[in-house]
Tab-separated table of C-alpha atoms and ligand atoms in Angstrom:
chain	number	residue	atom	x	y	z
A	1	UNK	CA	12.602	20.742	-2.251
A	2	UNK	CA	13.885	19.934	-5.848
A	3	UNK	CA	11.729	20.861	-8.527
A	4	UNK	CA	10.057	18.557	-10.498
A	5	UNK	CA	9.302	19.369	-13.982
A	6	UNK	CA	5.529	19.189	-13.554
A	7	UNK	CA	4.744	20.067	-17.344
A	8	UNK	CA	6.871	16.897	-17.976
A	9	UNK	CA	5.065	14.939	-15.677
A	10	UNK	CA	1.509	15.662	-17.283
A	11	UNK	CA	2.903	14.880	-20.084
A	12	UNK	CA	3.977	11.789	-19.654
A	13	UNK	CA	0.698	10.573	-18.010
A	14	UNK	CA	-1.946	10.137	-20.425
A	15	UNK	CA	-4.643	10.334	-17.818
A	16	UNK	CA	-3.571	14.306	-16.939
A	17	UNK	CA	-5.526	15.279	-20.521
A	18	UNK	CA	-8.768	13.862	-19.490
A	19	UNK	CA	-9.673	13.846	-15.888
A	20	UNK	CA	-8.489	15.663	-12.887
A	21	UNK	CA	-7.809	12.442	-10.710
A	22	UNK	CA	-7.599	12.871	-7.026
A	23	UNK	CA	-8.659	9.245	-6.501
A	24	UNK	CA	-4.557	7.726	-6.148
A	25	UNK	CA	-5.366	5.894	-2.949
A	26	UNK	CA	-7.553	4.286	-5.486
A	27	UNK	CA	-5.323	4.008	-8.188
A	28	UNK	CA	-2.592	6.762	-9.165
A	29	UNK	CA	-2.843	7.517	-13.238
A	30	UNK	CA	-0.264	5.429	-14.860
A	31	UNK	CA	3.083	6.937	-16.597
A	32	UNK	CA	3.348	6.881	-20.585
A	33	UNK	CA	6.346	4.022	-20.005
A	34	UNK	CA	4.691	1.644	-17.885
A	35	UNK	CA	1.637	1.952	-19.751
A	36	UNK	CA	3.715	1.117	-23.155
A	37	UNK	CA	5.761	-1.898	-21.455
A	38	UNK	CA	2.908	-2.612	-20.066
A	39	UNK	CA	1.465	-3.581	-23.199
A	40	UNK	CA	4.654	-4.581	-24.337
A	41	UNK	CA	3.918	-8.022	-22.801
A	42	UNK	CA	0.750	-8.009	-23.796
A	43	UNK	CA	1.464	-7.431	-27.268
A	44	UNK	CA	4.725	-10.076	-27.162
A	45	UNK	CA	2.111	-12.566	-25.656
A	46	UNK	CA	-0.123	-12.068	-28.518
A	47	UNK	CA	2.422	-11.955	-30.945
A	48	UNK	CA	4.787	-14.518	-30.519
A	49	UNK	CA	3.217	-16.718	-27.988
A	50	UNK	CA	3.072	-16.454	-23.342
A	51	UNK	CA	5.959	-19.002	-23.084
A	52	UNK	CA	8.433	-17.045	-25.496
A	53	UNK	CA	7.033	-13.983	-24.319
A	54	UNK	CA	8.008	-14.706	-20.495
A	55	UNK	CA	11.588	-16.166	-22.296
A	56	UNK	CA	12.392	-13.384	-24.761
A	57	UNK	CA	11.469	-10.173	-22.391
A	58	UNK	CA	13.289	-12.694	-19.197
A	59	UNK	CA	15.034	-10.104	-18.007
A	60	UNK	CA	12.925	-7.269	-17.559
A	61	UNK	CA	10.658	-10.011	-15.645
A	62	UNK	CA	13.647	-10.231	-13.248
A	63	UNK	CA	14.547	-6.776	-13.263
A	64	UNK	CA	10.938	-6.028	-11.627
A	65	UNK	CA	13.094	-7.682	-8.299
A	66	UNK	CA	15.803	-5.655	-8.227
A	67	UNK	CA	13.554	-2.893	-8.988
A	68	UNK	CA	11.212	-3.437	-6.088
A	69	UNK	CA	14.416	-4.848	-3.854
A	70	UNK	CA	15.890	-0.882	-5.035
A	71	UNK	CA	12.534	0.898	-4.237
A	72	UNK	CA	12.190	-0.361	-0.603
A	73	UNK	CA	16.458	-0.511	0.123
A	74	UNK	CA	15.877	-4.513	0.914
A	75	UNK	CA	18.978	-6.140	1.546
A	76	UNK	CA	18.979	-8.841	-1.460
A	77	UNK	CA	16.533	-9.484	-4.256
A	78	UNK	CA	16.078	-13.070	-2.861
A	79	UNK	CA	13.890	-11.254	-0.161
A	80	UNK	CA	11.465	-9.873	-2.814
A	81	UNK	CA	8.032	-11.836	-3.678
A	82	UNK	CA	5.565	-10.509	-6.952
A	83	UNK	CA	2.264	-11.342	-5.677
A	84	UNK	CA	-0.985	-9.939	-7.210
A	85	UNK	CA	-1.735	-7.703	-5.236
A	86	UNK	CA	-1.598	-6.203	-1.589
A	87	UNK	CA	-3.906	-8.474	-0.093
A	88	UNK	CA	-2.796	-11.350	-0.601
A	89	UNK	CA	0.910	-11.070	-0.382
A	90	UNK	CA	-0.026	-9.842	3.227
A	91	UNK	CA	-2.447	-13.071	3.609
A	92	UNK	CA	0.878	-15.305	2.202
A	93	UNK	CA	3.262	-13.922	5.096
A	94	UNK	CA	0.460	-13.966	7.945
A	95	UNK	CA	-1.337	-17.054	7.661
A	96	UNK	CA	2.151	-18.722	7.354
A	97	UNK	CA	2.729	-18.141	10.765
A	98	UNK	CA	2.157	-20.950	13.143
A	99	UNK	CA	-0.345	-18.613	16.173
A	100	UNK	CA	-0.662	-20.913	18.718
A	101	UNK	CA	-3.256	-20.421	21.703
A	102	UNK	CA	-2.712	-17.581	23.887
A	103	UNK	CA	-0.829	-15.854	21.193
A	104	UNK	CA	-0.745	-12.153	20.937
A	105	UNK	CA	-1.383	-9.775	17.507
A	106	UNK	CA	-1.038	-5.828	18.094
A	107	UNK	CA	-2.273	-3.761	15.469
A	108	UNK	CA	-3.465	-0.594	14.934
A	109	UNK	CA	-6.453	1.513	14.948
A	110	UNK	CA	-6.958	2.701	11.370
A	111	UNK	CA	-5.721	-0.931	10.348
A	112	UNK	CA	-7.906	-2.207	7.071
A	113	UNK	CA	-10.278	-4.566	7.196
A	114	UNK	CA	-9.152	-6.770	4.843
A	115	UNK	CA	-6.023	-7.596	7.469
A	116	UNK	CA	-8.546	-7.381	10.309
A	117	UNK	CA	-10.530	-9.648	8.676
A	118	UNK	CA	-7.167	-11.897	8.549
A	119	UNK	CA	-6.358	-11.754	11.880
A	120	UNK	CA	-10.119	-12.445	13.295
A	121	UNK	CA	-10.116	-15.621	11.177
A	122	UNK	CA	-6.365	-16.926	12.555
A	123	UNK	CA	-7.479	-15.701	15.971
A	124	UNK	CA	-10.617	-18.017	15.601
A	125	UNK	CA	-9.041	-20.724	14.592
A	126	UNK	CA	-5.794	-20.631	16.715
A	127	UNK	CA	-7.036	-19.208	20.048
A	128	UNK	CA	-4.559	-16.131	19.431
A	129	UNK	CA	-5.784	-13.256	20.681
A	130	UNK	CA	-5.892	-9.721	18.547
A	131	UNK	CA	-4.892	-6.842	20.739
A	132	UNK	CA	-5.695	-2.626	18.945
A	133	UNK	CA	-3.215	-0.754	20.430
A	134	UNK	CA	-4.825	2.546	21.473
A	135	UNK	CA	-3.707	6.201	19.433
A	136	UNK	CA	-1.721	9.101	21.031
A	137	UNK	CA	-2.999	12.244	21.306
A	138	UNK	CA	-1.960	12.901	17.252
A	139	UNK	CA	-4.008	9.866	16.653
A	140	UNK	CA	-0.725	7.580	15.949
A	141	UNK	CA	-0.441	4.677	17.420
A	142	UNK	CA	1.028	5.172	21.004
A	143	UNK	CA	4.555	3.965	21.256
A	144	UNK	CA	4.081	4.689	24.864
A	145	UNK	CA	1.329	2.265	25.217
A	146	UNK	CA	2.705	-0.620	22.797
A	147	UNK	CA	5.249	-0.648	24.869
A	148	UNK	CA	3.862	-1.336	27.393
A	149	UNK	CA	1.331	-4.024	26.228
A	150	UNK	CA	4.708	-6.173	25.350
A	151	UNK	CA	4.403	-9.121	26.941
A	152	UNK	CA	5.644	-12.671	26.138
A	153	UNK	CA	2.661	-13.291	24.322
A	154	UNK	CA	3.045	-11.211	21.557
A	155	UNK	CA	3.691	-12.732	18.830
A	156	UNK	CA	2.925	-10.144	15.745
A	157	UNK	CA	3.074	-6.390	15.271
A	158	UNK	CA	1.254	-5.948	12.378
A	159	UNK	CA	0.126	-2.379	11.101
A	160	UNK	CA	-0.608	-0.550	7.764
A	161	UNK	CA	1.579	2.524	7.299
A	162	UNK	CA	-0.382	4.601	5.853
A	163	UNK	CA	-4.684	3.688	6.257
A	164	UNK	CA	-6.451	3.193	3.867
A	165	UNK	CA	-8.741	6.266	5.308
A	166	UNK	CA	-6.775	9.539	5.913
A	167	UNK	CA	-3.652	11.677	5.814
A	168	UNK	CA	-1.658	9.438	8.953
A	169	UNK	CA	1.561	8.125	8.722
A	170	UNK	CA	2.334	5.370	11.308
A	171	UNK	CA	5.474	5.834	13.248
A	172	UNK	CA	6.684	2.363	11.877
A	173	UNK	CA	10.619	3.212	12.497
A	174	UNK	CA	9.658	3.638	16.360
A	175	UNK	CA	7.064	0.766	15.554
A	176	UNK	CA	9.995	-1.471	14.701
A	177	UNK	CA	12.120	-0.519	17.744
A	178	UNK	CA	10.224	-1.997	20.216
A	179	UNK	CA	9.145	-5.077	17.783
A	180	UNK	CA	13.398	-5.992	17.549
A	181	UNK	CA	13.280	-5.198	21.069
A	182	UNK	CA	10.800	-7.374	22.462
A	183	UNK	CA	12.315	-10.085	19.354
A	184	UNK	CA	8.520	-10.993	17.305
A	185	UNK	CA	7.320	-10.277	14.181
A	186	UNK	CA	6.697	-7.587	12.360
A	187	UNK	CA	4.607	-7.097	9.456
A	188	UNK	CA	3.623	-3.819	8.061
A	189	UNK	CA	1.094	-2.882	5.219
A	190	UNK	CA	2.506	-0.456	3.390
A	191	UNK	CA	-0.550	-0.278	0.394
A	192	UNK	CA	-0.748	2.897	0.290
A	193	UNK	CA	2.810	4.657	1.621
A	194	UNK	CA	4.535	2.835	-1.153
A	195	UNK	CA	5.488	5.389	-4.010
A	196	UNK	CA	3.817	8.449	-1.518
A	197	UNK	CA	6.649	8.402	1.103
A	198	UNK	CA	9.422	6.873	1.730
A	199	UNK	CA	10.001	3.632	2.712
A	200	UNK	CA	12.864	1.782	3.569
A	201	UNK	CA	12.772	-1.421	5.483
A	202	UNK	CA	16.238	-2.044	7.133
A	203	UNK	CA	15.052	1.907	8.373
A	204	UNK	CA	12.071	0.329	9.241
A	205	UNK	CA	13.457	-3.037	11.012
A	206	UNK	CA	10.177	-4.993	9.898
A	207	UNK	CA	9.856	-8.650	9.069
A	208	UNK	CA	7.757	-8.558	6.128
A	209	UNK	CA	5.915	-5.514	4.513
A	210	UNK	CA	2.992	-5.552	1.574
A	211	UNK	CA	2.001	-3.335	-1.344
A	212	UNK	CA	0.476	-3.333	-4.315
A	213	UNK	CA	1.188	-1.994	-8.176
A	214	UNK	CA	-1.536	0.423	-8.644
A	215	UNK	CA	-1.676	3.282	-6.347
A	216	UNK	CA	1.204	5.712	-5.495
A	217	UNK	CA	3.308	3.450	-7.544
A	218	UNK	CA	1.577	4.104	-10.425
A	219	UNK	CA	1.575	0.864	-12.198
A	220	UNK	CA	-1.053	-1.126	-13.638
A	221	UNK	CA	-3.608	-3.226	-11.947
A	222	UNK	CA	-3.190	-6.946	-10.396
A	223	UNK	CA	0.040	-6.998	-9.830
A	224	UNK	CA	2.045	-6.625	-6.229
A	225	UNK	CA	5.115	-7.336	-4.069
A	226	UNK	CA	5.332	-8.984	-1.061
A	227	UNK	CA	9.076	-8.273	0.716
A	228	UNK	CA	10.109	-11.165	3.382
A	229	UNK	CA	13.599	-10.912	5.526
A	230	UNK	CA	15.779	-12.894	4.778
A	231	UNK	CA	16.453	-13.921	8.201
A	232	UNK	CA	12.296	-15.270	8.612
A	233	UNK	CA	12.103	-16.798	5.179
A	234	UNK	CA	13.766	-20.551	6.191
A	235	UNK	CA	11.195	-20.346	9.235
A	236	UNK	CA	8.337	-19.970	7.451
A	237	UNK	CA	6.120	-22.636	5.428
A	238	UNK	CA	3.920	-21.110	3.076
A	239	UNK	CA	0.226	-21.885	3.735
A	240	UNK	CA	-0.097	-22.394	-0.320
A	241	UNK	CA	2.098	-24.047	-1.965
A	242	UNK	CA	2.347	-24.864	-5.848
A	243	UNK	CA	5.523	-25.903	-8.443
A	244	UNK	CA	6.897	-22.832	-8.114
A	245	UNK	CA	7.174	-22.464	-4.591
A	246	UNK	CA	8.316	-25.910	-3.816
A	247	UNK	CA	9.944	-28.960	-5.929
A	248	UNK	CA	8.450	-32.628	-6.137
A	249	UNK	CA	11.380	-33.763	-5.771
A	250	UNK	CA	10.427	-37.795	-4.514
A	251	UNK	CA	7.284	-39.264	-4.705
A	252	UNK	CA	6.289	-38.268	-0.948
A	253	UNK	CA	8.328	-35.129	-1.114
A	254	UNK	CA	8.914	-31.708	-1.574
A	255	UNK	CA	11.408	-29.391	-1.206
A	256	UNK	CA	10.738	-25.681	-0.828
A	257	UNK	CA	12.352	-22.965	-2.538
A	258	UNK	CA	14.527	-21.067	-0.717
A	259	UNK	CA	13.987	-17.437	-1.473
A	260	UNK	CA	10.296	-15.288	-0.782
A	261	UNK	CA	9.068	-16.776	-4.199
A	262	UNK	CA	8.021	-19.468	-2.058
A	263	UNK	CA	5.151	-17.361	-1.679
A	264	UNK	CA	4.408	-16.661	-5.110
A	265	UNK	CA	2.657	-19.272	-7.000
A	266	UNK	CA	3.055	-20.126	-10.472
A	267	UNK	CA	0.589	-18.523	-13.031
A	268	UNK	CA	0.593	-14.943	-13.095
A	269	UNK	CA	0.073	-11.779	-14.616
A	270	UNK	CA	3.189	-11.279	-16.513
A	271	UNK	CA	2.187	-7.996	-18.314
A	272	UNK	CA	1.253	-7.170	-14.424
A	273	UNK	CA	5.149	-7.751	-13.209
A	274	UNK	CA	6.764	-6.017	-16.375
A	275	UNK	CA	5.043	-2.488	-15.439
A	276	UNK	CA	5.494	-2.861	-11.467
A	277	UNK	CA	9.402	-2.845	-12.038
A	278	UNK	CA	8.958	-0.132	-14.743
A	279	UNK	CA	6.830	1.947	-12.202
A	280	UNK	CA	9.565	1.039	-9.388
A	281	UNK	CA	12.052	2.629	-12.150
A	282	UNK	CA	9.948	5.241	-12.442
A	283	UNK	CA	9.088	6.260	-9.128
A	284	UNK	CA	12.954	6.682	-8.425
A	285	UNK	CA	13.526	8.667	-11.275
A	286	UNK	CA	10.769	11.405	-10.544
A	287	UNK	CA	12.559	10.882	-7.100
A	288	UNK	CA	10.834	9.553	-3.961
A	289	UNK	CA	11.439	12.697	-1.492
A	290	UNK	CA	10.371	14.760	-3.742
A	291	UNK	CA	7.305	13.380	-5.365
A	292	UNK	CA	6.514	13.210	-2.025
A	293	UNK	CA	6.965	16.640	-0.799
A	294	UNK	CA	5.069	18.083	-3.004
A	295	UNK	CA	2.138	15.812	-3.056
A	296	UNK	CA	2.213	16.567	0.714
A	297	UNK	CA	1.739	20.140	-0.140
A	298	UNK	CA	-0.953	19.909	-2.205
A	299	UNK	CA	-2.023	17.949	-0.268
A	300	UNK	CA	-1.578	20.054	2.761
A	301	UNK	CA	-3.318	23.145	0.043
A	302	UNK	CA	-6.590	20.987	0.314
A	303	UNK	CA	-7.046	20.868	3.309
A	304	UNK	CA	-6.761	24.201	4.514
A	305	UNK	CA	-9.340	25.516	1.608
A	306	UNK	CA	-12.151	22.352	2.858
A	307	UNK	CA	-11.293	24.024	6.382
A	308	UNK	CA	-11.858	27.629	5.292
A	309	UNK	CA	-15.661	26.492	3.364
A	310	UNK	CA	-18.775	26.982	5.695
A	311	UNK	CA	-18.247	24.012	7.565
A	312	UNK	CA	-16.037	21.650	5.503
A	313	UNK	CA	-14.095	19.662	7.958
A	314	UNK	CA	-10.568	17.693	7.295
A	315	UNK	CA	-10.215	14.409	9.282
A	316	UNK	CA	-6.359	13.630	9.019
A	317	UNK	CA	-4.492	12.548	11.930
A	318	UNK	CA	-0.951	12.331	12.546
A	319	UNK	CA	2.063	14.599	12.650
A	320	UNK	CA	3.355	14.364	9.748
A	321	UNK	CA	0.451	13.860	6.690
A	322	UNK	CA	0.518	12.074	3.118
A	323	UNK	CA	-1.223	12.383	0.326
A	324	UNK	CA	-4.473	10.966	1.384
A	325	UNK	CA	-7.658	14.287	2.307
A	326	UNK	CA	-10.496	12.849	3.967
A	327	UNK	CA	-13.140	15.287	4.473
A	328	UNK	CA	-16.973	15.941	5.109
A	329	UNK	CA	-18.705	19.518	4.628
A	330	UNK	CA	-21.676	20.135	7.284
A	331	UNK	CA	-25.249	19.975	4.805
A	332	UNK	CA	-23.722	17.453	2.011
A	333	UNK	CA	-23.614	14.605	1.744
A	334	UNK	CA	-20.111	12.707	1.019
A	335	UNK	CA	-21.302	10.758	-2.064
A	336	UNK	CA	-23.262	13.926	-3.929
A	337	UNK	CA	-19.812	15.705	-3.407
A	338	UNK	CA	-18.065	12.995	-5.784
A	339	UNK	CA	-20.806	12.608	-8.018
A	340	UNK	CA	-21.026	16.538	-8.581
A	341	UNK	CA	-17.169	16.592	-9.030
A	342	UNK	CA	-17.563	12.958	-11.431
A	343	UNK	CA	-19.368	15.621	-13.428
A	344	UNK	CA	-16.449	17.151	-14.154
A	345	UNK	CA	-14.215	15.044	-14.837
A	346	UNK	CA	-12.622	14.767	-10.904
A	347	UNK	CA	-11.830	11.383	-9.947
A	348	UNK	CA	-12.166	10.909	-6.137
A	349	UNK	CA	-14.087	8.618	-3.646
A	350	UNK	CA	-15.651	8.120	-0.691
A	351	UNK	CA	-14.552	6.562	2.386
A	352	UNK	CA	-16.245	4.204	4.810
A	353	UNK	CA	-16.460	2.456	8.236
A	354	UNK	CA	-15.895	-0.752	6.802
A	355	UNK	CA	-13.037	-0.125	5.588
A	356	UNK	CA	-11.657	0.583	8.974
A	357	UNK	CA	-14.218	0.050	11.471
A	358	UNK	CA	-12.351	0.885	14.450
A	359	UNK	CA	-11.084	4.232	13.535
A	360	UNK	CA	-14.339	5.311	12.194
A	361	UNK	CA	-16.636	4.227	14.892
A	362	UNK	CA	-13.721	5.610	17.151
A	363	UNK	CA	-14.776	9.110	16.048
A	364	UNK	CA	-18.070	8.830	15.744
A	365	UNK	CA	-17.487	9.120	11.653
A	366	UNK	CA	-18.833	7.170	9.073
A	367	UNK	CA	-18.378	8.382	5.434
A	368	UNK	CA	-16.365	10.896	4.313
A	369	UNK	CA	-14.890	12.096	0.594
A	370	UNK	CA	-11.807	10.769	0.315
A	371	UNK	CA	-9.781	12.745	-2.040
A	372	UNK	CA	-5.795	11.278	-3.011
A	373	UNK	CA	-3.650	13.629	-4.714
A	374	UNK	CA	-0.366	12.620	-6.275
A	375	UNK	CA	2.599	14.813	-7.694
A	376	UNK	CA	1.015	15.588	-10.624
A	377	UNK	CA	-1.951	17.081	-9.669
A	378	UNK	CA	-1.829	20.924	-9.841
A	379	UNK	CA	-2.931	23.579	-7.771
A	380	UNK	CA	-5.676	24.534	-10.339
A	381	UNK	CA	-6.798	21.288	-10.333
A	382	UNK	CA	-7.485	21.364	-6.525
A	383	UNK	CA	-8.828	25.213	-6.775
A	384	UNK	CA	-11.436	23.601	-9.145
A	385	UNK	CA	-12.381	20.455	-6.972
A	386	UNK	CA	-12.865	22.773	-4.264
A	387	UNK	CA	-14.317	25.548	-6.041
A	388	UNK	CA	-17.704	23.021	-6.957
A	389	UNK	CA	-18.375	22.359	-3.557
A	390	UNK	CA	-18.257	26.351	-2.323
A	391	UNK	CA	-20.957	26.337	-5.819
A	392	UNK	CA	-22.928	23.491	-3.733
A	393	UNK	CA	-22.837	25.414	-0.783
A	394	UNK	CA	-24.122	28.553	-2.244
A	395	UNK	CA	-26.917	27.021	-4.079
B	401	PLP	C1	-5.855	-0.346	-1.454
B	401	PLP	C2	-5.232	-0.978	0.479
B	401	PLP	C3	-4.663	-2.596	0.639
B	401	PLP	C4	-5.224	-3.684	-0.687
B	401	PLP	O1	-4.274	-3.334	-1.388
B	401	PLP	P1	-5.266	-4.491	-3.226
B	401	PLP	O2	-4.227	-4.152	-3.668
B	401	PLP	O3	-6.312	-4.087	-3.232
B	401	PLP	O4	-5.362	-5.866	-1.952
B	401	PLP	C5	-5.169	-2.841	2.092
B	401	PLP	N1	-4.264	-2.080	3.164
B	401	PLP	C6	-4.332	-0.514	2.672
B	401	PLP	C7	-3.587	0.325	4.040
B	401	PLP	C8	-4.726	-0.158	1.673
B	401	PLP	O5	-5.559	1.122	1.350
């Protein structure tokens, strides 16, 4: 494991002096360079004017596309669109697919609510059908099952790389091989995985990938991005268009941009866009592999400490587990644990049925504590968090 300078990384993170942050799956703490550049853009807008600031920092705004492309190993910067969050990024691609009656959308058991709501709406409108591919014995999408479900009606395979409710890391590369072999569209929701584990769109072989800035990437809120493989951009007319995505070239005619920015819209959070680029740079500077290894080690420590508590049970699925730790403790309400942590300035969250209904219902779970660790967390922080639960148990 490449050595990370944790002291320096924590000094670089103003939030670390105020809180123990185990809510990185909600929003990670911004490092100083991200914060400064994001604020810098806002300051500039206030000082010289918004349009003038965009012109003055045009290079930084454009750099964001290069930084995202590099982070996810996209072949071309033209494959990147900056969109205000992962959900809209996902929607812009998904709603633009012209589903026909009988088309099938294959997804995973651990799919995120917003995505499923979109699938259901589109199925209702178009007569397409949503099919959930069952899990294998490890709790990840079964590649065997997926293969047997591939028929000529399958139009799209779409799933979350890492679900919102746990440590599961889906085998997106193997799924990608199946998608390519069958020549169907393949969409990956990388909202939790970007910044948490290596994400390489060429290795995954996806047509679309959506992510947000604020989670494991540690960027500012209100920005995100969409990757669209060059080979499918031209075939996909965005469901919404404006004068940025297209040009009004004659009274009765418009022409759509040729790059992935056809999925963007004109007005956007420019400070967020600058900050997103800096967050990508920062993640690469820290080192995705090294950061990922450390956060996964910390998560494993947290899991084993929770498991050693009386009645403590972790619920994370999959062969390879990431940084999101979900658990319950017999006799304690998950909200009670989060509240007790909050009193000690430990940030965490709960995850419930409404976010991942297929999975939670299948496992008979209603609510779990979700403690999501990042590389800048420490063993001491984990000890402290677990110690509080221990104290609650011995009351
Ligand atoms: C948070 C999350 C989203 C939504 O991201 P937004 O940026 O809030 O739109 C999508 N998918 C998963 C798996 C998530 O955890």
